[in-house]
Tab-separated table of C-alpha atoms and ligand atoms in Angstrom:
chain	number	residue	atom	x	y	z
I	8	MET	CA	0.000	0.000	0.000
I	9	LYS	CA	1.155	3.536	-0.618
I	10	LYS	CA	-0.491	6.814	0.224
I	11	VAL	CA	-1.298	9.269	-2.535
I	12	ASP	CA	-1.226	12.892	-1.507
I	13	ILE	CA	-3.329	15.282	-3.571
I	14	HIS	CA	-2.779	19.027	-3.209
I	15	THR	CA	-4.841	21.991	-4.260
I	16	THR	CA	-3.556	25.527	-4.399
I	17	LEU	CA	-5.782	28.577	-4.667
I	18	ASP	CA	-4.926	32.259	-4.823
I	19	VAL	CA	-7.160	34.281	-2.523
I	20	TYR	CA	-7.615	37.993	-3.154
I	21	GLU	CA	-9.034	40.391	-0.584
I	22	GLY	CA	-11.591	41.687	-3.054
I	23	ILE	CA	-12.400	42.257	-6.694
I	24	HIS	CA	-10.298	45.446	-6.601
I	25	GLU	CA	-7.147	43.303	-6.178
I	26	LEU	CA	-7.743	41.405	-9.416
I	27	ALA	CA	-5.995	42.143	-12.701
I	28	GLU	CA	-8.098	44.311	-15.027
I	29	GLN	CA	-9.309	41.451	-17.252
I	30	ASP	CA	-10.353	39.320	-14.264
I	31	GLN	CA	-12.054	42.276	-12.647
I	32	SER	CA	-14.049	42.981	-15.789
I	33	LEU	CA	-15.067	39.320	-16.095
I	34	MET	CA	-16.180	39.196	-12.444
I	35	GLN	CA	-18.129	42.414	-12.939
I	36	GLN	CA	-19.990	40.752	-15.800
I	37	ALA	CA	-20.725	37.777	-13.523
I	38	ILE	CA	-22.063	40.207	-10.909
I	39	ASP	CA	-24.328	41.802	-13.532
I	40	ALA	CA	-25.503	38.349	-14.662
I	41	ARG	CA	-26.264	37.404	-11.045
I	42	GLY	CA	-28.610	40.374	-10.912
I	43	ARG	CA	-30.637	38.754	-13.716
I	44	ALA	CA	-30.843	35.289	-12.077
I	45	TYR	CA	-34.196	33.542	-11.903
I	46	ALA	CA	-34.133	32.094	-8.388
I	47	PRO	CA	-37.596	32.546	-6.844
I	48	TYR	CA	-37.461	29.251	-4.904
I	49	SER	CA	-34.055	29.325	-3.245
I	50	SER	CA	-33.541	33.104	-3.240
I	51	PHE	CA	-29.891	32.170	-3.856
I	52	SER	CA	-28.694	33.857	-6.999
I	53	VAL	CA	-25.618	32.914	-8.978
I	54	GLY	CA	-23.929	34.683	-11.872
I	55	CYS	CA	-21.257	33.385	-14.175
I	56	ALA	CA	-19.173	34.952	-16.943
I	57	LEU	CA	-16.708	33.076	-19.076
I	58	LEU	CA	-14.077	34.342	-21.443
I	59	LEU	CA	-13.432	32.436	-24.656
I	60	GLU	CA	-10.149	32.440	-26.534
I	61	ASN	CA	-11.823	34.351	-29.378
I	62	GLY	CA	-12.503	37.212	-26.947
I	63	GLU	CA	-16.235	36.541	-26.572
I	64	VAL	CA	-17.692	36.749	-23.070
I	65	ILE	CA	-20.660	34.490	-22.326
I	66	THR	CA	-22.743	35.017	-19.207
I	67	GLY	CA	-25.291	32.865	-17.424
I	68	ASN	CA	-27.229	32.704	-14.198
I	69	ASN	CA	-29.224	30.104	-12.333
I	70	GLN	CA	-32.611	29.297	-13.824
I	71	GLU	CA	-34.925	27.632	-11.346
I	72	ASN	CA	-38.172	25.786	-11.908
I	73	ALA	CA	-41.319	24.941	-9.917
I	74	ALA	CA	-40.272	21.321	-10.505
I	75	TYR	CA	-37.025	21.937	-8.597
I	76	PRO	CA	-34.658	19.461	-10.328
I	77	SER	CA	-35.578	20.933	-13.716
I	78	GLY	CA	-33.664	24.120	-12.889
I	79	LEU	CA	-30.028	24.633	-13.878
I	80	CYS	CA	-26.972	26.223	-12.276
I	81	ALA	CA	-25.459	29.416	-13.640
I	82	GLU	CA	-22.176	27.764	-14.621
I	83	ARG	CA	-23.858	25.144	-16.777
I	84	VAL	CA	-26.224	27.664	-18.348
I	85	ALA	CA	-23.135	29.648	-19.412
I	86	ILE	CA	-20.806	26.841	-20.482
I	87	PHE	CA	-23.478	24.898	-22.375
I	88	TYR	CA	-24.451	28.041	-24.233
I	89	ALA	CA	-20.763	28.712	-25.026
I	90	GLY	CA	-20.418	25.149	-26.327
I	91	SER	CA	-23.515	25.491	-28.471
I	92	ARG	CA	-22.722	28.957	-29.856
I	93	PHE	CA	-18.949	28.576	-30.283
I	94	PRO	CA	-18.192	24.843	-30.535
I	95	GLY	CA	-14.494	24.037	-30.292
I	96	VAL	CA	-13.501	27.502	-29.036
I	97	ALA	CA	-11.481	27.160	-25.823
I	98	VAL	CA	-12.686	28.620	-22.536
I	99	LYS	CA	-9.922	30.648	-20.863
I	100	LYS	CA	-11.532	31.826	-17.639
I	101	LEU	CA	-14.746	31.468	-15.742
I	102	ALA	CA	-15.906	33.868	-13.021
I	103	ILE	CA	-18.640	33.018	-10.509
I	104	THR	CA	-20.439	35.060	-7.872
I	105	ALA	CA	-23.132	33.575	-5.647
I	106	GLY	CA	-25.153	34.163	-2.529
I	107	PRO	CA	-28.537	34.812	-0.982
I	108	LYS	CA	-30.327	37.753	-2.544
I	109	ASP	CA	-29.633	39.936	0.509
I	110	ASN	CA	-25.933	39.845	-0.479
I	111	SER	CA	-24.950	38.756	3.024
I	112	LEU	CA	-22.537	36.011	1.919
I	113	THR	CA	-18.974	37.238	1.700
I	114	LYS	CA	-17.001	33.992	1.458
I	115	PRO	CA	-16.044	32.522	-1.925
I	116	VAL	CA	-18.616	30.048	-3.280
I	117	PRO	CA	-17.092	27.271	-5.394
I	118	PRO	CA	-19.092	25.611	-8.190
I	119	CYS	CA	-21.160	22.551	-7.220
I	120	GLY	CA	-19.969	19.058	-8.087
I	121	ALA	CA	-22.193	18.699	-11.148
I	122	CYS	CA	-20.896	21.997	-12.539
I	123	ARG	CA	-17.288	20.948	-11.893
I	124	GLN	CA	-17.907	17.735	-13.810
I	125	SER	CA	-19.481	19.692	-16.681
I	126	ILE	CA	-16.640	22.219	-16.818
I	127	ALA	CA	-14.131	19.329	-16.758
I	128	GLU	CA	-15.582	17.984	-20.006
I	129	TYR	CA	-14.641	21.237	-21.769
I	130	GLU	CA	-11.230	21.520	-20.114
I	131	ASN	CA	-10.340	17.947	-21.041
I	132	ASN	CA	-11.497	18.405	-24.629
I	133	GLN	CA	-9.629	21.652	-25.218
I	134	GLY	CA	-6.427	20.431	-23.575
I	135	THR	CA	-5.710	23.780	-21.931
I	136	PRO	CA	-6.601	24.819	-18.377
I	137	ILE	CA	-9.670	26.860	-17.498
I	138	GLN	CA	-8.979	29.403	-14.754
I	139	LEU	CA	-11.766	29.732	-12.211
I	140	LEU	CA	-12.503	32.809	-10.130
I	141	PHE	CA	-15.188	32.564	-7.472
I	142	MET	CA	-16.598	34.785	-4.768
I	143	GLY	CA	-19.687	35.256	-2.615
I	144	ALA	CA	-21.854	38.316	-3.174
I	145	ALA	CA	-18.836	40.428	-2.197
I	146	GLY	CA	-15.540	40.072	-0.357
I	147	LYS	CA	-12.693	37.657	-0.990
I	148	VAL	CA	-12.157	36.141	-4.424
I	149	ALA	CA	-10.553	32.712	-4.854
I	150	LYS	CA	-8.745	31.820	-8.057
I	151	SER	CA	-7.647	28.413	-9.276
I	152	SER	CA	-5.478	27.969	-12.336
I	153	SER	CA	-7.336	24.882	-13.569
I	154	LEU	CA	-10.572	23.012	-12.981
I	155	LYS	CA	-8.358	20.099	-11.928
I	156	ASP	CA	-7.604	22.014	-8.727
I	157	LEU	CA	-11.274	21.748	-7.769
I	158	LEU	CA	-11.886	18.231	-9.095
I	159	PRO	CA	-8.588	16.343	-8.976
I	160	LEU	CA	-9.987	12.821	-9.431
I	161	VAL	CA	-12.135	13.567	-12.428
I	162	PHE	CA	-14.125	10.977	-14.330
I	163	ASP	CA	-13.534	11.532	-18.016
I	164	ARG	CA	-13.823	9.804	-21.378
I	165	ASP	CA	-10.565	7.895	-20.814
I	166	TYR	CA	-12.457	5.546	-18.476
I	167	LEU	CA	-15.131	4.706	-21.030
X	13	THU	N1	-26.411	27.019	-7.965
X	13	THU	C1	-25.691	27.450	-9.033
X	13	THU	O1	-26.199	28.167	-9.898
X	13	THU	N2	-24.401	27.067	-9.117
X	13	THU	C2	-23.767	26.273	-8.214
X	13	THU	O2	-22.620	25.892	-8.427
X	13	THU	C3	-24.434	25.910	-6.967
X	13	THU	C4	-25.876	26.191	-6.904
X	13	THU	C5	-27.827	27.405	-7.877
X	13	THU	C6	-28.792	26.256	-8.034
X	13	THU	C7	-30.015	26.797	-7.320
X	13	THU	O3	-30.743	27.603	-8.224
X	13	THU	C8	-29.437	27.688	-6.236
X	13	THU	O4	-28.100	27.965	-6.618
X	13	THU	C9	-29.439	27.052	-4.845
X	13	THU	O5	-28.817	25.817	-4.850
């Protein structure tokens, strides 16, 4: 038997003001998208903005449904739209902001497991890392240099 040690490193910024200009602009677009979320059941709104290598920015937000499981997270709304509108164009960065509608949450909110798995599909296919930036409604921003940092033991097509 041998132990396998898996490490994750994140950069944590004190606030959006500490980010480089491009990251700040992307997070601002995620904040704007969060304001358009449709979250009447959870009152937890999420916004996402992703930057493609062709310079396009795609935004998304959570879309809930009276039949709860029929709703979809912001990250998947955005990345599925990117995949459908610009197939084969690499995703460079993805910014997420999330929290209850009263904006009380100030700790970084990472994407849920299903969203990580969905983002991994695109990262694996494109062969280049997707940077992830995530925050609450305000406050600290965490940044990972690859989806692999958030989902190290990913299930991908190599197992099929
Ligand atoms: N949600 C997202 O949009 N992204 C996540 O990564 C986690 C959760 C949404 C789903 C639901 O509309 C609300 O947040 C509460 O779970």
